[in-house]
CSV table of C-alpha atoms in Angstrom, one decimal:
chain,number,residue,atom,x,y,z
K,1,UNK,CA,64.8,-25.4,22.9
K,2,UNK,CA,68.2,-23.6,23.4
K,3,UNK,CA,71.7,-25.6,23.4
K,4,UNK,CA,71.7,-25.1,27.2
K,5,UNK,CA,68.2,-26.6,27.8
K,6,UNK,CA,68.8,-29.3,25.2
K,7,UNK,CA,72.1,-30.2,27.8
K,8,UNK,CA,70.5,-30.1,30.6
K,9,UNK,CA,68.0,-32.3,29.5
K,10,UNK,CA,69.8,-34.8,28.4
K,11,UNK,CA,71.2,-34.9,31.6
K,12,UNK,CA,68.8,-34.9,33.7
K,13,UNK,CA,67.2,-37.8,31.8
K,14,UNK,CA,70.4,-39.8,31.5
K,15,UNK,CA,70.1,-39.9,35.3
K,16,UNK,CA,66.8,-40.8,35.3
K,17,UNK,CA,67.5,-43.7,32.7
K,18,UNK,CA,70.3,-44.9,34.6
K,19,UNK,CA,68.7,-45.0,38.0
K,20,UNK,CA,70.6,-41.9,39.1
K,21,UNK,CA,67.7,-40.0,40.3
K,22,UNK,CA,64.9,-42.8,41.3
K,23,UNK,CA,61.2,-42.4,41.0
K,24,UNK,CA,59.4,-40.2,43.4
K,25,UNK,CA,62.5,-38.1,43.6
K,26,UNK,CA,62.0,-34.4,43.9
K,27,UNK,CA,63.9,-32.6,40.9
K,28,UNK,CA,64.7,-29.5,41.8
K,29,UNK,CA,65.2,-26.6,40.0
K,30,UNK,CA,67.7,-24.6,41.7
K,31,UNK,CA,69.9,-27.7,42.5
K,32,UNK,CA,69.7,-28.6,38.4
K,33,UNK,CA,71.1,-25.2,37.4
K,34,UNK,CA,73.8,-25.1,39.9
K,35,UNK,CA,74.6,-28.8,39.1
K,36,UNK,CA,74.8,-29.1,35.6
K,37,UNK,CA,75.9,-25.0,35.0
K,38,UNK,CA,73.2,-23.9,33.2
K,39,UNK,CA,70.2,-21.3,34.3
K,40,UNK,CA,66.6,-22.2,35.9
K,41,UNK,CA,65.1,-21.5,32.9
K,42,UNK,CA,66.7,-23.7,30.6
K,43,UNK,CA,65.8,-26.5,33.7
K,44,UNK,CA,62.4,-25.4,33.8
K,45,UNK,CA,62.0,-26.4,30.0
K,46,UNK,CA,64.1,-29.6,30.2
K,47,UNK,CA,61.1,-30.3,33.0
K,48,UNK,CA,59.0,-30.1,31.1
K,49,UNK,CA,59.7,-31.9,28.3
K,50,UNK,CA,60.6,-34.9,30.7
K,51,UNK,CA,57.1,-34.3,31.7
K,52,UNK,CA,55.5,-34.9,28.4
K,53,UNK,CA,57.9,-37.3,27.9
K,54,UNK,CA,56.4,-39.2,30.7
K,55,UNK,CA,59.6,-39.4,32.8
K,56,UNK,CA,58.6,-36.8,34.9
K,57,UNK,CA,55.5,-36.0,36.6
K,58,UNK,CA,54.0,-32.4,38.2
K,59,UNK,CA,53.2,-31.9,41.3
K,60,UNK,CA,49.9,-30.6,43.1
K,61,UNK,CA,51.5,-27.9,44.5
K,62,UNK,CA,54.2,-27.3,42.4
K,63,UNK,CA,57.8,-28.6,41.4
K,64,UNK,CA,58.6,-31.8,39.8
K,65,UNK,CA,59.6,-35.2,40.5
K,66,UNK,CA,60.6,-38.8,39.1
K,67,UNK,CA,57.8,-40.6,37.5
K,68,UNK,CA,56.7,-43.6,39.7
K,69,UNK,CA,55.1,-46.2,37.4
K,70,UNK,CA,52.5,-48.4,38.3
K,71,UNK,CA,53.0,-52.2,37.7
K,72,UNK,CA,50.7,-51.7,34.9
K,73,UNK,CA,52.9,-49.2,33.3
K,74,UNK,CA,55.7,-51.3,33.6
K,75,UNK,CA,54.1,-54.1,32.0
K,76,UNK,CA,53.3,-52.4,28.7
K,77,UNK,CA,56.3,-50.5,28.2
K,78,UNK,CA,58.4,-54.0,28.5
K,79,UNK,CA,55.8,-54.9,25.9
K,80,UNK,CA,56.2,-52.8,23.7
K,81,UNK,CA,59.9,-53.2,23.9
K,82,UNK,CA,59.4,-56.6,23.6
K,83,UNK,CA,57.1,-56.2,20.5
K,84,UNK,CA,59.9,-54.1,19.0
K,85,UNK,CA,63.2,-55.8,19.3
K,86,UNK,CA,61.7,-59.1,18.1
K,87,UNK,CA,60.2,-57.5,14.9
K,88,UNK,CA,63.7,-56.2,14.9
K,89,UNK,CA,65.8,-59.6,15.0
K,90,UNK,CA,65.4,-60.2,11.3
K,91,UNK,CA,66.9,-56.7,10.1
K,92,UNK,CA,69.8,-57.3,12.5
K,93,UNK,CA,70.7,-60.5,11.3
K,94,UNK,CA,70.5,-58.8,7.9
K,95,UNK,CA,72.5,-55.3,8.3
K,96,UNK,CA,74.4,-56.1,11.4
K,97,UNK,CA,78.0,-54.8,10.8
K,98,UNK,CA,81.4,-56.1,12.1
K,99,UNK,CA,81.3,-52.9,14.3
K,100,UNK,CA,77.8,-53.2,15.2
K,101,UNK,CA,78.7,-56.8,17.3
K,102,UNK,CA,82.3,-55.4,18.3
K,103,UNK,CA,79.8,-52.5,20.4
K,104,UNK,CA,77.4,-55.7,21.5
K,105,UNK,CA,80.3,-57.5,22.8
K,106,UNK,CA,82.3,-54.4,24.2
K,107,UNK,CA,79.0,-53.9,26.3
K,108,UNK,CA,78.3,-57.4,27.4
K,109,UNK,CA,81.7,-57.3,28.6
K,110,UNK,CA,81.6,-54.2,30.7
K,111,UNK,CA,78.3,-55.7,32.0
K,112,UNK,CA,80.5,-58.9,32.8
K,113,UNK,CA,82.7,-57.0,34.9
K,114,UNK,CA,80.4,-55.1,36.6
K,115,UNK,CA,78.1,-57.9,37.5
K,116,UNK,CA,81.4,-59.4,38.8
K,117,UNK,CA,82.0,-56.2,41.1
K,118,UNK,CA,78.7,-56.5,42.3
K,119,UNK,CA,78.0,-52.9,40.9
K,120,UNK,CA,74.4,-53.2,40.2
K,121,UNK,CA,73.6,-49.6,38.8
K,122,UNK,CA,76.5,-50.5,36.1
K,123,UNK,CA,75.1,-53.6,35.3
K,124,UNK,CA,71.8,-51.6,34.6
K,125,UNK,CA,73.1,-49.0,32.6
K,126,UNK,CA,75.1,-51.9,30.2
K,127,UNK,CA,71.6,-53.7,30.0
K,128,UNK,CA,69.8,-50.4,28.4
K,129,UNK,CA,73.1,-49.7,26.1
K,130,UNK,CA,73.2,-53.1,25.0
K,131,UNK,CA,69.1,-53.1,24.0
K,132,UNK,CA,70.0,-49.6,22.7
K,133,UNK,CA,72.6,-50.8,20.4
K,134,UNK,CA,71.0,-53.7,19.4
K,135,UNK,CA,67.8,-51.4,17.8
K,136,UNK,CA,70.5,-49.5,16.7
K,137,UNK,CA,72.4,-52.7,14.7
K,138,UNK,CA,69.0,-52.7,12.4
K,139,UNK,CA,70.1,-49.1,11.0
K,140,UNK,CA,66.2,-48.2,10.6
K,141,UNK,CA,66.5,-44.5,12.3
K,142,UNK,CA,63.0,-44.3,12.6
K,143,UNK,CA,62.6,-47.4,14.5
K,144,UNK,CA,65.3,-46.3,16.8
K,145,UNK,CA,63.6,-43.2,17.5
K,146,UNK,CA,60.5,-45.4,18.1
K,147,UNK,CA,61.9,-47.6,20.3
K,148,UNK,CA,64.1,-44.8,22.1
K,149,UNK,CA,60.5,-43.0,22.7
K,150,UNK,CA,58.9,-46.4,24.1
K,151,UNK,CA,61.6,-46.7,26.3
K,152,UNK,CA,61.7,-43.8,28.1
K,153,UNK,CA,59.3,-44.4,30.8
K,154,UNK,CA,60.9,-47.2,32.0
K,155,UNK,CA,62.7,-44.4,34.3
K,156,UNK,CA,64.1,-46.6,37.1
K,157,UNK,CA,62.5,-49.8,36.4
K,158,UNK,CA,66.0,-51.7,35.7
K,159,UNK,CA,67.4,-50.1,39.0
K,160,UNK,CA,64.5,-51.6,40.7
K,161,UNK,CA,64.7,-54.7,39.2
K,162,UNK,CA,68.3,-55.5,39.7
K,163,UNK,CA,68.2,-53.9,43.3
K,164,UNK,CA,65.4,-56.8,44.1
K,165,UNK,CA,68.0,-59.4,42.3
K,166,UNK,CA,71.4,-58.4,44.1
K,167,UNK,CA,72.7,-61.9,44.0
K,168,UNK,CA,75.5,-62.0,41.7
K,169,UNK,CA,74.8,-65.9,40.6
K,170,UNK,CA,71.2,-64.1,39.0
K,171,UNK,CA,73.0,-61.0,37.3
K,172,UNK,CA,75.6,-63.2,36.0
K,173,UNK,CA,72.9,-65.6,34.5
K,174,UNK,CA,71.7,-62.7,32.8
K,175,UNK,CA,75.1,-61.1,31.4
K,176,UNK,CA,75.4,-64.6,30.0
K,177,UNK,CA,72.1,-64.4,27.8
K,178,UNK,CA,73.5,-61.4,26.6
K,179,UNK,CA,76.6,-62.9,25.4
K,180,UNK,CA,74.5,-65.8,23.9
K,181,UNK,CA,72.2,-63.1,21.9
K,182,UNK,CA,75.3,-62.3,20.1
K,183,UNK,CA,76.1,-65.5,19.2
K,184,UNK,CA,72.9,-66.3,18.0
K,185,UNK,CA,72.2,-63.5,15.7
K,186,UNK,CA,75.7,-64.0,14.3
K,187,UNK,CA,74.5,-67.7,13.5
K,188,UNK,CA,71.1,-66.1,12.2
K,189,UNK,CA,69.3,-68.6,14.9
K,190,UNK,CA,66.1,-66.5,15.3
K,191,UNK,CA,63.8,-68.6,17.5
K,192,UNK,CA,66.8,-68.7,20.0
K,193,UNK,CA,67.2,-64.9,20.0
K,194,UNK,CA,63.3,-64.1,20.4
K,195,UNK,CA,63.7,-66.9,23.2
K,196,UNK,CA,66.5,-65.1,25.0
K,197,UNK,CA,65.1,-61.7,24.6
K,198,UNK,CA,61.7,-62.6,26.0
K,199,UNK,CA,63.5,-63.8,29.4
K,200,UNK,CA,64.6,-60.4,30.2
K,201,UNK,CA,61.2,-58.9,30.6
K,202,UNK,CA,58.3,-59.7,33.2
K,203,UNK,CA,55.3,-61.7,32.7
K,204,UNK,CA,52.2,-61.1,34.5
């Protein structure tokens, strides 16, 4: 993969992550090149890879589009995310830097204001960089790239999750448990951490 389909796929999956583009969306090619300045081939492969990926799906007659996930779907990949940043906790206590929490708090606080704005697609992009940085915090590259690869799926998940939950007292519940993640791993309370990290994911 070229520099140009590398861009362009990041892209195009930062949009997906972030609830840009939302599942059953049509991705097409043409638009893509002219969009992000790059040609249809080096979209075509970007495609593809979201394909395998399992953000993207094929479809019967051509062309691409959003994944939609079934509820199953959605249920293991939040357990398997749940699996990981628990077995996780202990490491960040352990090797969490100064920096490390100053990112963790910078986040929660964007999330605060957003939440306050009523800006739900913000809100959900500070939710995925704040689960992001805290794999990150455990400075184990390989279970980053695990738990990047695990969450990948989840597509637009969080964008339908908080568009469901649009009252502001709910989101602001939840930009609060964030804060009180923080708080707890700098205290090294580990049942309270696993407690607050299993109330952001669904249960059947």
């Amino acid at each position: 993969m070229n520099n140009q389909s590398e861009l362009a796929y990041m892209q195009i999956k930062e949009k997906i992550l972030a609830g840009g583009l939302l599942p059953g969306a049509r991705l097409v090619e043409q638009a893509l090149s002219e969009e992000l300045g790059v040609n249809r081939g080096d979209v075509r492969q970007s495609l593809a890879r979201l394909c395998a990926e399992g953000l993207a799906d094929r479809g019967e007659k051509g062309g691409y589009f959003v994944k939609t996930l079934t509820e199953k779907d959605v249920r293991e990949i939040y357990e398997i995310r749940h699996i990981l940043e628990t077995s996780a906790v202990p490491l960040i206590m352990e090797r969490a830097t100064e920096a490390d929490y100053a990112e963790l708090e910078a986040i929660a606080g964007h999330m605060q204001l957003m939440a306050e704005h009523g800006y739900t697609l913000g809100v959900c992009e500070a939710d995925l960089k704040f689960h992001k940085a805290l794999m990150k915090a455990t400075h184990n590259d390989k279970l980053l790239d695990l738990y990047k690869h695990a969450n990948i799926p989840i597509s637009g998940v969080y964008g339908m999750k908080y568009e469901i939950n649009r009252v502001i007292a709910g989101t602001m519940d939840d930009v609060n448990e964030h804060k009180m993640i923080i708080e707890h791993l700098k205290h090294k309370n580990i049942s309270d951490v696993i407690v607050l990290l299993g109330k952001g994911y669904p249960h059947p």
